[in-house]
Short mmCIF file of C-alpha atoms and ligand atoms in Angstrom, two decimals:
data_model
loop_
_atom_site.label_atom_id
_atom_site.label_comp_id
_atom_site.label_asym_id
_atom_site.label_seq_id
_atom_site.Cartn_x
_atom_site.Cartn_y
_atom_site.Cartn_z
CA MET P 1 -142.85 -137.22 88.59
CA CYS P 2 -143.98 -134.45 90.69
CA PRO P 3 -146.52 -135.02 92.83
CA GLU P 4 -150.62 -134.88 91.59
CA SER P 5 -153.81 -134.82 93.36
CA THR P 6 -154.68 -138.40 92.68
CA TYR P 7 -157.24 -138.35 95.64
CA LYS P 8 -160.71 -138.10 95.68
CA SER P 9 -162.15 -137.77 99.27
CA GLU P 10 -160.68 -136.06 102.44
CA GLU P 11 -159.82 -139.94 103.79
CA GLU P 12 -157.90 -140.04 100.80
CA LEU P 13 -155.56 -137.18 101.02
CA ILE P 14 -155.08 -138.09 104.55
CA ASP P 15 -153.98 -141.31 103.75
CA GLN P 16 -151.45 -140.45 101.20
CA LEU P 17 -149.88 -138.02 104.01
CA LYS P 18 -149.60 -140.91 106.09
CA ASN P 19 -147.76 -142.89 103.40
CA LYS P 20 -145.66 -140.00 102.71
CA LYS P 21 -147.16 -140.10 99.13
CA GLU P 22 -145.94 -136.62 97.50
CA THR P 23 -149.24 -135.13 96.83
CA PHE P 24 -150.92 -131.71 95.48
CA TRP P 25 -153.40 -130.02 97.29
CA SER P 26 -155.84 -127.69 95.58
CA ASN P 27 -157.85 -125.20 97.96
CA GLU P 28 -161.50 -125.56 97.28
CA SER P 29 -161.95 -122.49 99.89
CA LEU P 30 -160.04 -119.77 97.52
CA LYS P 31 -161.92 -116.39 97.38
CA PRO P 32 -161.30 -113.13 95.36
CA TYR P 33 -158.89 -110.83 97.45
CA TYR P 34 -161.87 -108.52 96.81
CA THR P 35 -163.92 -110.10 99.53
CA LEU P 36 -161.54 -110.54 101.75
CA GLU P 37 -159.52 -107.19 102.28
CA LYS P 38 -162.35 -105.73 104.08
CA ASN P 39 -162.23 -108.27 107.08
CA LEU P 40 -158.73 -109.30 107.28
CA PRO P 41 -157.64 -109.74 110.81
CA ILE P 42 -154.28 -107.65 110.13
CA PRO P 43 -155.60 -104.44 108.69
CA THR P 44 -153.10 -103.69 105.39
CA GLY P 45 -152.29 -100.39 106.82
CA ASP P 46 -150.17 -102.04 109.48
CA LEU P 47 -147.58 -103.28 106.69
CA HIS P 48 -147.11 -99.85 105.66
CA GLU P 49 -146.32 -99.22 109.46
CA ALA P 50 -144.02 -102.01 109.29
CA GLU P 51 -142.21 -100.66 106.57
CA LYS P 52 -141.80 -97.19 108.16
CA LEU P 53 -140.35 -98.83 111.00
CA LEU P 54 -137.71 -100.81 109.38
CA GLN P 55 -137.02 -97.13 107.24
CA ARG P 56 -136.54 -95.54 110.91
CA PHE P 57 -133.92 -98.23 111.51
CA THR P 58 -131.57 -97.75 108.53
CA PRO P 59 -129.18 -95.51 110.15
CA TYR P 60 -128.79 -97.91 113.17
CA LEU P 61 -128.53 -101.00 110.75
CA GLU P 62 -126.00 -99.46 108.34
CA GLU P 63 -123.76 -98.64 111.31
CA VAL P 64 -123.73 -101.88 113.17
CA PHE P 65 -124.03 -104.36 110.36
CA PRO P 66 -121.84 -102.70 107.44
CA GLU P 67 -123.17 -105.10 105.23
CA THR P 68 -126.47 -103.62 104.87
CA LYS P 69 -124.80 -100.05 103.67
CA LYS P 70 -124.99 -101.00 100.12
CA MET P 71 -128.78 -100.87 100.36
CA ASN P 72 -128.52 -98.18 102.63
CA GLY P 73 -129.56 -100.05 105.93
CA ILE P 74 -132.88 -102.02 104.26
CA ILE P 75 -132.52 -105.83 104.57
CA GLU P 76 -133.42 -107.15 101.00
CA SER P 77 -132.92 -109.70 98.90
CA PRO P 78 -132.44 -109.26 94.91
CA ILE P 79 -134.61 -111.40 92.58
CA ARG P 80 -132.89 -113.38 89.63
CA GLY P 81 -133.47 -115.17 86.24
CA ILE P 82 -132.66 -118.48 86.52
CA PRO P 83 -133.51 -119.71 82.81
CA SER P 84 -130.60 -122.70 82.93
CA MET P 85 -132.57 -123.95 85.35
CA GLN P 86 -136.02 -123.70 83.95
CA GLN P 87 -134.12 -125.74 81.31
CA GLU P 88 -133.37 -128.50 83.59
CA LEU P 89 -136.65 -128.47 85.10
CA GLU P 90 -138.74 -128.87 81.78
CA LYS P 91 -136.16 -131.98 80.75
CA ARG P 92 -136.00 -133.56 84.04
CA TYR P 93 -139.92 -133.67 84.35
CA GLN P 94 -140.93 -133.58 80.99
CA GLN P 95 -142.88 -130.68 82.09
CA SER P 96 -143.22 -127.41 79.83
CA ILE P 97 -143.13 -124.49 82.15
CA PRO P 98 -144.55 -121.41 80.19
CA GLY P 99 -143.11 -118.21 81.14
CA HIS P 100 -139.94 -117.07 82.82
CA LEU P 101 -138.41 -118.53 86.25
CA TYR P 102 -137.08 -116.40 88.85
CA VAL P 103 -135.58 -116.73 92.09
CA LYS P 104 -135.94 -114.73 95.16
CA CYS P 105 -132.68 -115.02 97.00
CA ASP P 106 -133.70 -114.91 100.52
CA HIS P 107 -130.64 -117.25 100.79
CA ASP P 108 -128.49 -114.15 100.30
CA LEU P 109 -130.89 -111.66 103.08
CA PRO P 110 -127.96 -109.39 104.97
CA ILE P 111 -127.90 -110.53 108.47
CA ALA P 112 -129.17 -113.85 108.76
CA GLY P 113 -129.61 -115.24 105.80
CA SER P 114 -133.09 -116.67 105.71
CA ILE P 115 -136.73 -116.03 105.13
CA LYS P 116 -136.65 -115.76 109.00
CA ALA P 117 -134.70 -112.45 109.05
CA ARG P 118 -137.46 -110.53 108.04
CA GLY P 119 -139.76 -111.41 110.45
CA GLY P 120 -137.56 -111.87 113.13
CA ILE P 121 -135.18 -108.42 112.70
CA TYR P 122 -138.58 -106.47 112.26
CA GLU P 123 -140.38 -107.97 115.62
CA VAL P 124 -136.76 -107.39 117.99
CA LEU P 125 -136.71 -103.77 116.52
CA LYS P 126 -140.20 -103.06 117.29
CA TYR P 127 -139.87 -104.30 120.81
CA ALA P 128 -136.58 -102.14 120.93
CA GLU P 129 -138.57 -99.43 119.77
CA GLY P 130 -141.07 -99.59 121.84
CA LEU P 131 -139.15 -100.19 125.32
CA ALA P 132 -136.14 -96.94 124.21
CA ILE P 133 -139.65 -95.01 123.66
CA LYS P 134 -141.29 -95.82 126.58
CA HIS P 135 -138.43 -95.18 129.14
CA GLY P 136 -137.81 -91.43 126.97
CA LYS P 137 -134.76 -92.58 125.80
CA LEU P 138 -135.62 -91.77 122.08
CA THR P 139 -138.14 -90.40 119.67
CA LYS P 140 -139.68 -90.99 116.42
CA ASP P 141 -137.67 -88.51 114.74
CA ASP P 142 -134.14 -88.90 116.13
CA ASP P 143 -131.75 -90.55 114.17
CA TYR P 144 -131.72 -94.03 115.25
CA SER P 145 -127.88 -94.34 115.01
CA LYS P 146 -127.71 -93.55 118.48
CA LEU P 147 -128.94 -96.91 119.38
CA ALA P 148 -125.49 -98.03 118.21
CA ASN P 149 -123.69 -96.00 121.37
CA PRO P 150 -123.16 -98.29 124.59
CA GLU P 151 -125.60 -96.65 126.84
CA PHE P 152 -128.38 -98.17 124.77
CA LYS P 153 -126.89 -101.50 125.15
CA GLN P 154 -126.23 -101.43 128.78
CA PHE P 155 -130.04 -99.96 128.61
CA PHE P 156 -131.54 -103.40 126.80
CA SER P 157 -129.32 -105.49 128.77
CA ASN P 158 -131.67 -105.37 131.84
CA PHE P 159 -134.11 -106.83 129.39
CA SER P 160 -134.56 -110.43 127.31
CA ILE P 161 -135.94 -111.74 124.64
CA ALA P 162 -136.73 -115.75 123.98
CA VAL P 163 -137.49 -117.11 120.87
CA GLY P 164 -138.43 -121.41 119.94
CA SER P 165 -137.43 -122.12 116.41
CA THR P 166 -135.99 -125.34 114.26
CA GLY P 167 -132.96 -122.87 113.66
CA ASN P 168 -133.52 -120.05 111.17
CA LEU P 169 -135.62 -117.52 112.89
CA ALA P 170 -132.97 -118.24 116.34
CA LEU P 171 -130.55 -117.06 114.55
CA SER P 172 -131.98 -113.79 113.09
CA ILE P 173 -133.64 -113.03 116.33
CA GLY P 174 -130.45 -113.92 118.40
CA ILE P 175 -128.10 -112.18 116.34
CA MET P 176 -130.07 -109.17 116.41
CA SER P 177 -130.87 -109.21 119.83
CA ALA P 178 -127.28 -109.85 121.25
CA VAL P 179 -126.12 -106.83 118.94
CA LEU P 180 -128.71 -104.49 120.37
CA GLY P 181 -127.28 -105.97 123.93
CA PHE P 182 -130.19 -107.68 124.90
CA GLN P 183 -129.90 -111.45 127.26
CA VAL P 184 -131.35 -113.59 124.26
CA THR P 185 -132.22 -117.29 125.11
CA VAL P 186 -133.28 -119.58 121.73
CA HIS P 187 -134.86 -123.17 122.54
CA MET P 188 -133.78 -125.02 119.33
CA SER P 189 -135.74 -127.91 118.41
CA VAL P 190 -134.14 -131.41 117.59
CA ASP P 191 -133.87 -130.61 114.20
CA ALA P 192 -131.70 -127.85 114.59
CA LYS P 193 -128.71 -127.90 112.79
CA GLU P 194 -124.94 -127.94 115.03
CA TRP P 195 -123.78 -124.91 113.11
CA LYS P 196 -126.73 -122.83 113.40
CA LYS P 197 -126.15 -123.26 117.62
CA GLU P 198 -122.35 -122.60 117.47
CA LEU P 199 -122.76 -119.67 115.45
CA LEU P 200 -125.18 -118.17 118.26
CA ARG P 201 -122.92 -119.27 121.07
CA ASP P 202 -120.47 -117.41 119.54
CA LYS P 203 -122.57 -114.36 119.14
CA GLY P 204 -123.46 -114.82 123.22
CA VAL P 205 -126.41 -116.14 123.07
CA VAL P 206 -127.80 -118.72 125.55
CA VAL P 207 -129.05 -121.98 123.40
CA VAL P 208 -131.00 -124.71 125.25
CA GLU P 209 -131.45 -127.53 123.43
CA HIS P 210 -134.75 -129.55 123.63
CA ASP P 211 -134.91 -132.99 122.31
CA ARG P 212 -138.21 -132.82 120.90
CA ASP P 213 -139.65 -130.85 118.02
CA PHE P 214 -140.50 -127.29 117.13
CA SER P 215 -144.15 -126.78 119.00
CA PHE P 216 -142.70 -128.59 122.19
CA ALA P 217 -139.64 -126.27 121.86
CA VAL P 218 -141.84 -123.17 121.30
CA ASN P 219 -144.25 -123.97 124.34
CA GLU P 220 -140.98 -124.61 126.50
CA GLY P 221 -139.51 -121.14 125.41
CA ARG P 222 -143.05 -119.35 126.02
CA ARG P 223 -143.26 -120.85 129.19
CA GLN P 224 -139.83 -120.21 130.83
CA CYS P 225 -140.15 -116.61 129.17
CA GLN P 226 -143.60 -116.75 131.05
CA GLU P 227 -141.55 -117.54 134.35
CA GLN P 228 -139.43 -114.53 134.33
CA LYS P 229 -139.26 -110.84 134.88
CA ASN P 230 -138.67 -108.90 131.78
CA CYS P 231 -138.46 -111.56 129.19
CA TYR P 232 -139.92 -110.69 125.94
CA PHE P 233 -141.22 -113.84 123.76
CA ILE P 234 -140.89 -114.24 120.39
CA ASP P 235 -143.95 -116.46 118.99
CA ASP P 236 -143.41 -118.21 115.17
CA GLU P 237 -147.02 -119.65 116.54
CA ASN P 238 -148.84 -116.23 116.91
CA SER P 239 -146.83 -113.56 116.17
CA LYS P 240 -148.68 -110.91 114.72
CA ASP P 241 -145.34 -108.61 114.73
CA LEU P 242 -143.13 -111.45 112.93
CA PHE P 243 -146.32 -111.89 110.25
CA LEU P 244 -145.70 -108.09 109.46
CA GLY P 245 -141.88 -108.13 109.39
CA TYR P 246 -142.42 -111.36 106.30
CA ALA P 247 -144.94 -109.58 104.46
CA VAL P 248 -142.86 -106.33 104.33
CA ALA P 249 -141.04 -108.34 101.15
CA ALA P 250 -144.17 -107.83 99.00
CA LEU P 251 -143.64 -104.48 99.33
CA ARG P 252 -140.21 -104.48 98.13
CA LEU P 253 -140.80 -107.30 95.46
CA ASN P 254 -143.00 -104.71 93.57
CA GLU P 255 -140.19 -102.20 93.61
CA GLN P 256 -138.18 -104.86 92.14
CA LEU P 257 -140.65 -106.56 89.55
CA LYS P 258 -141.01 -102.72 88.31
CA GLN P 259 -137.02 -102.07 88.19
CA GLU P 260 -136.96 -105.47 86.30
CA ASN P 261 -139.70 -103.98 83.98
CA ILE P 262 -141.61 -107.24 84.73
CA THR P 263 -145.60 -106.60 84.98
CA VAL P 264 -147.75 -108.32 86.56
CA ASN P 265 -151.68 -108.03 85.80
CA ALA P 266 -154.61 -110.05 84.17
CA GLU P 267 -152.28 -110.75 81.38
CA HIS P 268 -149.22 -111.11 83.17
CA PRO P 269 -149.84 -113.61 86.10
CA LEU P 270 -147.10 -113.78 88.92
CA VAL P 271 -146.74 -117.26 90.64
CA VAL P 272 -145.00 -117.60 93.79
CA TYR P 273 -143.86 -120.86 95.44
CA LEU P 274 -142.77 -120.95 99.48
CA PRO P 275 -141.40 -123.24 101.15
CA CYS P 276 -143.69 -123.90 104.28
CA GLY P 277 -143.26 -124.95 108.17
CA VAL P 278 -145.11 -123.02 110.73
CA GLY P 279 -146.40 -120.88 108.14
CA GLY P 280 -145.85 -117.41 109.22
CA GLY P 281 -143.05 -116.46 106.78
CA PRO P 282 -145.02 -118.25 103.71
CA ALA P 283 -148.41 -116.61 104.71
CA GLY P 284 -147.04 -113.35 105.77
CA ILE P 285 -145.57 -113.16 102.29
CA THR P 286 -148.81 -114.21 100.82
CA TYR P 287 -150.97 -111.48 102.50
CA GLY P 288 -148.59 -109.05 101.43
CA LEU P 289 -148.72 -110.26 97.65
CA LYS P 290 -152.37 -110.67 97.78
CA TYR P 291 -152.43 -106.83 99.07
CA VAL P 292 -150.33 -105.27 96.53
CA PHE P 293 -151.35 -107.36 93.32
CA GLY P 294 -154.78 -109.01 94.18
CA ASP P 295 -155.98 -111.76 91.92
CA HIS P 296 -152.72 -111.41 89.94
CA VAL P 297 -150.47 -112.99 92.23
CA HIS P 298 -151.43 -117.34 92.99
CA CYS P 299 -149.30 -118.43 96.27
CA TYR P 300 -148.40 -122.13 96.07
CA PHE P 301 -146.89 -123.28 99.40
CA ALA P 302 -144.52 -126.76 99.52
CA GLU P 303 -143.89 -129.13 102.72
CA PRO P 304 -141.86 -132.28 103.03
CA THR P 305 -144.08 -135.23 103.20
CA SER P 306 -142.90 -136.36 106.71
CA SER P 307 -144.07 -132.76 108.09
CA PRO P 308 -147.42 -131.45 105.95
CA CYS P 309 -148.88 -129.36 109.03
CA MET P 310 -150.22 -126.59 107.01
CA MET P 311 -152.04 -128.95 104.22
CA LEU P 312 -153.19 -130.85 106.97
CA GLY P 313 -154.90 -127.75 109.17
CA LEU P 314 -156.42 -126.43 105.98
CA ALA P 315 -157.77 -129.61 104.31
CA THR P 316 -159.30 -130.80 107.45
CA GLY P 317 -160.00 -127.06 108.47
CA LYS P 318 -158.66 -128.09 111.68
CA HIS P 319 -155.64 -125.80 111.99
CA GLU P 320 -153.98 -125.82 114.82
CA ASP P 321 -156.24 -128.69 116.26
CA ILE P 322 -154.57 -130.93 114.01
CA SER P 323 -150.81 -132.10 114.36
CA VAL P 324 -148.90 -134.62 111.71
CA GLN P 325 -148.17 -136.69 114.48
CA ASP P 326 -152.02 -137.17 114.87
CA ILE P 327 -151.87 -139.15 111.39
CA GLY P 328 -149.13 -140.84 112.43
CA LEU P 329 -146.39 -139.21 110.58
CA ASP P 330 -142.74 -138.51 112.55
CA ASN P 331 -142.42 -135.26 111.53
CA LYS P 332 -138.61 -136.19 110.56
CA THR P 333 -136.73 -134.84 107.52
CA GLU P 334 -133.65 -133.05 106.21
CA ALA P 335 -135.37 -129.76 105.57
CA ASP P 336 -135.15 -128.37 109.13
CA GLY P 337 -136.39 -125.34 108.63
CA LEU P 338 -139.65 -127.08 107.43
CA ALA P 339 -140.00 -129.83 110.10
CA VAL P 340 -142.95 -128.54 111.89
CA GLY P 341 -145.80 -130.76 113.01
CA ARG P 342 -148.23 -128.26 113.79
CA PRO P 343 -149.55 -125.43 111.80
CA SER P 344 -149.74 -121.70 113.26
CA ALA P 345 -153.26 -120.55 114.25
CA LEU P 346 -152.52 -117.20 112.79
CA ALA P 347 -150.85 -117.90 109.55
CA GLY P 348 -153.46 -120.52 108.55
CA ARG P 349 -156.53 -118.26 109.01
CA LEU P 350 -154.87 -116.08 107.46
CA VAL P 351 -154.54 -117.89 104.13
CA GLU P 352 -157.10 -120.25 104.10
CA ASN P 353 -158.75 -117.98 101.52
CA MET P 354 -155.56 -116.56 99.58
CA VAL P 355 -153.05 -119.70 99.24
CA ASN P 356 -153.81 -121.77 96.07
CA GLY P 357 -152.64 -125.05 96.67
CA ILE P 358 -149.82 -127.06 98.76
CA TYR P 359 -147.82 -129.85 97.48
CA THR P 360 -145.54 -131.75 99.21
CA ILE P 361 -141.89 -133.30 98.42
CA ASN P 362 -139.58 -136.02 99.73
CA ASP P 363 -136.03 -135.15 101.04
CA GLU P 364 -134.48 -137.02 98.12
CA ASN P 365 -136.08 -134.80 95.58
CA LEU P 366 -135.26 -131.70 97.51
CA TYR P 367 -131.16 -132.78 97.25
CA LYS P 368 -131.73 -133.30 93.88
CA LEU P 369 -133.02 -130.16 93.07
CA LEU P 370 -130.40 -128.66 95.38
CA ALA P 371 -127.39 -130.62 93.13
CA LEU P 372 -129.28 -129.58 89.90
CA LEU P 373 -129.45 -125.85 90.99
CA HIS P 374 -125.82 -125.88 92.40
CA GLU P 375 -124.88 -127.31 88.99
CA SER P 376 -127.42 -124.93 86.25
CA GLU P 377 -126.93 -121.43 88.23
CA GLY P 378 -124.43 -121.81 91.02
CA ILE P 379 -126.78 -120.97 93.34
CA SER P 380 -126.30 -123.01 96.76
CA LEU P 381 -129.10 -123.53 99.11
CA GLU P 382 -130.01 -125.40 101.88
CA PRO P 383 -132.62 -128.22 101.84
CA SER P 384 -135.79 -126.51 102.99
CA ALA P 385 -135.06 -124.10 100.44
CA LEU P 386 -135.76 -126.15 97.43
CA ALA P 387 -139.00 -127.07 98.57
CA GLY P 388 -140.27 -124.29 96.17
CA MET P 389 -138.25 -125.35 93.17
CA TYR P 390 -140.51 -128.41 92.46
CA GLY P 391 -143.73 -125.95 92.31
CA PRO P 392 -143.22 -124.74 88.66
CA SER P 393 -142.75 -128.61 87.40
CA SER P 394 -146.33 -130.08 88.53
CA ILE P 395 -148.63 -130.84 86.33
CA ASP P 396 -151.51 -130.11 88.98
CA ILE P 397 -150.33 -126.32 88.90
CA GLN P 398 -149.90 -126.05 85.64
CA GLN P 399 -153.36 -127.52 84.67
CA GLN P 400 -154.61 -125.02 86.91
CA LEU P 401 -152.99 -121.88 85.73
CA GLY P 402 -153.73 -123.12 82.01
CA HIS P 403 -157.43 -123.27 83.11
CA MET P 404 -157.31 -119.16 84.47
CA TYR P 405 -154.93 -117.90 81.76
CA GLY P 406 -154.71 -120.35 78.77
CA SER P 407 -151.99 -119.49 76.50
CA ARG P 408 -151.45 -115.81 78.15
CA LEU P 409 -149.80 -118.08 80.44
CA SER P 410 -146.31 -117.47 78.49
CA HIS P 411 -146.12 -114.40 79.83
CA ALA P 412 -146.49 -115.93 83.39
CA THR P 413 -143.39 -115.07 85.89
CA HIS P 414 -143.07 -117.92 88.09
CA LEU P 415 -140.83 -116.88 91.40
CA VAL P 416 -139.62 -119.61 93.53
CA TRP P 417 -138.78 -117.94 97.05
CA ALA P 418 -135.34 -119.58 97.91
CA THR P 419 -135.58 -119.12 101.83
CA GLY P 420 -131.92 -120.19 103.24
CA GLY P 421 -128.78 -120.81 102.39
CA SER P 422 -125.64 -118.28 102.96
CA LEU P 423 -124.68 -119.17 106.07
CA VAL P 424 -124.23 -122.74 105.80
CA PRO P 425 -120.52 -123.39 106.33
CA LYS P 426 -119.04 -124.55 102.79
CA ASP P 427 -118.25 -128.32 103.72
CA ILE P 428 -121.60 -128.86 105.23
CA MET P 429 -122.65 -127.57 101.60
CA GLU P 430 -120.37 -129.54 99.94
CA GLY P 431 -122.01 -132.36 101.70
CA PHE P 432 -125.53 -131.37 100.48
CA VAL P 433 -124.66 -131.00 96.83
CA SER P 434 -122.32 -134.25 96.75
CA LYS P 435 -125.86 -136.49 98.15
CA GLY P 436 -127.86 -134.53 95.33
CA THR P 437 -125.25 -135.50 92.90
CA SER P 438 -125.09 -139.23 94.23
CA PHE P 439 -128.85 -139.07 94.08
CA LEU P 440 -129.57 -138.03 90.66
CA ARG P 441 -126.75 -140.51 89.42
CA GLU P 442 -128.00 -143.25 91.27
CA GLU P 443 -131.32 -142.53 88.49
CA GLU P 444 -129.26 -143.34 85.57
C1 PLP N 501 -135.21 -121.91 105.18
C2 PLP N 501 -136.58 -122.11 105.25
N1 PLP N 501 -137.14 -122.07 104.76
C3 PLP N 501 -138.58 -121.51 104.87
C4 PLP N 501 -139.04 -121.64 106.46
C5 PLP N 501 -140.43 -121.70 106.40
O1 PLP N 501 -140.89 -120.57 107.23
P1 PLP N 501 -142.11 -120.77 108.18
O2 PLP N 501 -141.38 -121.74 109.69
O3 PLP N 501 -142.48 -119.16 109.15
O4 PLP N 501 -143.41 -121.55 107.23
C6 PLP N 501 -138.22 -121.67 107.45
C7 PLP N 501 -138.54 -121.93 108.50
O5 PLP N 501 -137.29 -121.54 109.45
C8 PLP N 501 -136.82 -121.78 106.68
O6 PLP N 501 -135.81 -121.93 107.81
#
C-alpha cells in the first residue's frame, strides 16, 4: 500500500510521523497562483536573469566540460516516457495512473549527476562572474571561454568557497569551484557516502567529515567560513541564488514538453513528484513551474519516513523552528540526499501555498522501486531519487487529482523527478539493485 492520510488532527499526524508510518499530508493552505505571484519574496524576473547568466557561461562550460558540447554548454537533462514502469506500478499497487508517466532524468545531468548540480553550479558561476567583473577582468559582453585561461585560475585561487552537504551539493560545488580555480572546502554530514568524498578529494577539494547530520555540517561550514578572509559560504538552508539555479529547470522543461508535443493546460494537467531534503531543490523547481504553468501544474514532495522535515515544518507552520529530532525521529535513512532534519527557512515559506501535498516513503520501498525501475526501464538511480516514484500510485493523490479533473485526468502528464544516480560507482549501484531485488523476492 502507498501512504494514506488516515490522521484526523495535527497530533495524530505527528504520531504517525513519530512511528515512521508512511503518511500523506494534503496542503490546506494551497492558493491559486494569481493570488501569490505579486508578492513572491523572489521576483520571477530573477529567474530570467539566472537563465541569462547560465547562457553567458555556455562557451566556458563547453570548454572545460566537453560533455556539455552536445547541449551547447547548457546543463540540462532529458525527459523520458516510462510506460513499462507505469504498468509495473499499476500492477504492484493496484492503483491505476490515468495519463502518461515520464521521468525527468536529472540523474544524468552533466558534471555532477544530480538535481543539486543546477543550483550549485549556478551559484558558483554567479559568484565567479561577480568577482571577475568587480576586479575589472570581465564584462558581460565578453566571450566567457576566456575564464578557462590560467590567468583566471590564478585569480580565483585567492578566494575560497565552502558548503555544507549530505553529498550531492558538495559534488556540484566542489567540482565547479575547483575547475574555476577556487580553494574549496566541503563540510560533509555523517550520511555522505564514501565514494562522493573520494571523488571530491581526487578533484583537489578539501573534505571535512562531520559525525553529525546535515544541519550541523551546514552550521559548522558557515561558522568556519565566516572566520576566514575571502571565504564565500554557499548556504543550502537560505540561499536565494541556489534556489534560482534550481528553478531554471522549469523554463527548460517548458521547452522540452513543447518539443515532445506535450500540452499543459486546464484539460491537460502536469503532475510533478519531487524528492525533498532541505527543500531548496524541489521548492526552487516548484516556484519555477508555478510561474510557467500556474495552476495547471501540481507539485508533490516526497520524504523518507525518518526525515520528514518539510512535512513537519509546513504541517505545524513552524518551518525551520521544528526538526524531526524534536519529535523523536533519528533522521537516519539510506536516502542520503534526503537525510535532513530541519527544513530550509527560505524554501518552506516560498512553497507553503504552492505545494499540493507531501508524502513519506520508507527505505525498503525506495529500494524496491529502485530495482523495479532498473528492471523495467534500464534506468539506474540512487535511493533518494526513487522517492518521487511512489507518488503516482498514491490513492490520496489520485483522489485529489480526480476531484479536480474527473475524466480529464486521462490527459495528465505525471513527471517523476529522478534526482541523482549517474555518478554512483558501478559496484555500488549493483549492490543497490540486488538489495531492492531481494526485498521484492521476500514479498513473493
Ligand atoms: C539525489 C537527491 N535528490 C533530492 C535531493 C533534495 O534536494 P533538497 O535537499 O534541495 O531538498 C537531494 C539533496 O541533496 C539529492 O541529493
